Amino acid sequence: MVMSTVEVRPHNVALATHDRTSISPPRSSQPNSDLSRPQALARQYTPASYSVSGMMLTQGQQNATSVQIATRSYQVIGVELSKIKQGLTRAMQMGHAQSSSLQQGLSGAKKIIEQTLDASRFDGQKVIDNQLELKLNRADIRRFSIPGLDVNRLNGKAEQIRLDFPHGQSVMVDFDGQANGEQVVKMLDRSLIPLGLRASLSEQGSIIFEAPEKAYGQMQKQVRVTGQGHRFPAGQSNVMTLQAEPEGIAELNFDLGSREGLKRSIAKVNKLLWQTRTGLEQANSIKAELNGQIQTLHQQASVISPDQVEDKFKALDLQSGSFSSALMALSAQANVKRHSVVALLRN
């Protein structure tokens, strides 16, 4: 008598409660089974019409709107700066720098520029900064320095400097006389992050701070510095005047007291006019580039409609019928319990 042993391995079949398996009949035996649901699902759920190209298209349209706002603002600012330059030039030629009409004209033009800058926003964010530079994302950031806070000044002297900001916030700047300026500024930058500020090192060695425009306005005449007698006096803290880096429209003033003062004022206005033209050219360049990208995305952004999705489900359902039947038959055979197979083999 020949004895044979057959080993039946599990086929990773998920068991239901109480070790009972559910044997599903082939697709052909129950035409109304759950496998016929793709068509119903296609009708019940409408696919979301999101796509990468669609999102890029929306972002491009937002940037195009920001550039359009900046273009109009640059045009107004350019007109007012030209008026200021004409008034200063006429005053220098005619010698009427102290006339009240000139002062009123200069003040009125600057006020229009400030109002235009404040209104040049998209979604609440400014698109032109205080220096008249086009910045679609970071125009609300102001940069400034504290006079005397320089890594190259007395760099061999160890000193701890305390900076007190509004609302009771303070940080320490530790000059140990050994670490280089970059290390000192990196440690200061880490300390400033919880306060919503940042610090960096300029090429000249000055420590440049960055703050949101609203916070910068609140810090004027509110920052106190206490040293140990080297870079800053020891003992009582001193109120410091923040120095804008670089100066812009907010810091624009007119020295009308002398011919040299008028020349300096005209030089400031010329610099701002140059930046206005540069920003306008940059805006026009970005606008042309965005228009090309948006046109390309319009051509590529073909979102599948719900009817097309339903047709694909129908095609998939018809094409996969024989495969599904064979798969369910194999699954039914694999779902037979181990003791049933052993009993059949013995028989």
Phi, psi and omega in degrees: 000128183261127178255137177232145179243128180246126178260122179255118181268147177293151182250034179053046180269128179286126181268145177272193181296143180061034176057029178263137178256149178258117180267115181265130181289163177303160183299325186289339183281332179230091182295340181261022182285181183293341182290347179270017185273345181308323179294319180294319179296322180296326180280329186283319185252125177270120182295143178288135182268060175257145176206159179298317180296324178295319178294319177297324179295317179297316179297320178296321178293323177295315178297322179297321177295318178299317180295323179295319177297317180296321181299313179297321180294318178299322180296317178294315181297319179299319179296315183290322177295323177296321176297318179297316181296319178298319179294317179293319180295317179296321180294322180291326181282322185265343181077032180244046185291335185265008181292143182293328181294321178295314181297320178294320179295319179294315180295319180295319180294318179296322180296320178297319179297316180296319178294322179295317178298317182293331182272349182280076184230150169229124181057037177084355182252132178292147181249351177230131184270185185295334178270010179067027175268143179282113179222106184287343185239332188233034181285343182273003181267131176249141179248139182205165176230162176252117182307130179095345180270089188224133183287338180272350182274117180053046186292348177270357182262128176280135181198139172258126183243130180257127177252119179254118179259169179301162178066027174075017180267140182211154176220163179247138172250117188254104172264108182265001179080358182236316182292148178283169185298324181297319179295318179299315183290325177297317178295320177296319180299318178298322180289333184275340184302315178299339180272358182081018180243163174224161179222145177214171184249128178278168179295332180276354179100357178284148176272119182258126179259149174237136180211151172302150186302322180295316179294325179298318178296324180288337183274350180299127181061022182236356181266127180246144182234132177233124180247200179235025173098359179258286180279326179224152181298149177274167177089241185290140180288153181244134177284128183251146174268124182286139180253116180296139181231105346276179178287153181218213183296319182298329182264004182290119174226166187238122178268100184259008186278343183207168179294322178294322177297321177295320178297317179296321179295318178296322179296320177297316181294321178299319178297319179291324176296319178298317180294326177296315178296319179298315180296322179293318177297319179296319179297318179295322178294315179296321180299316179295319180294317180295321179299320177295318180294318181296320179296319178295318180293325176300322180286330183270338188280075177258101181272132181292131180279161177303325179294322178294323177296318180296320178297322179294322176297318180297316179297318179295322181294319181286321185286334186259015183295309182296320180296318180296322180296314179296321180295318181291325177296316178296323179295322179295320178291323182286340182277358179292137183293156183299315184293332177291321179294318180297319179296320179295321180293322180294324179290000000 
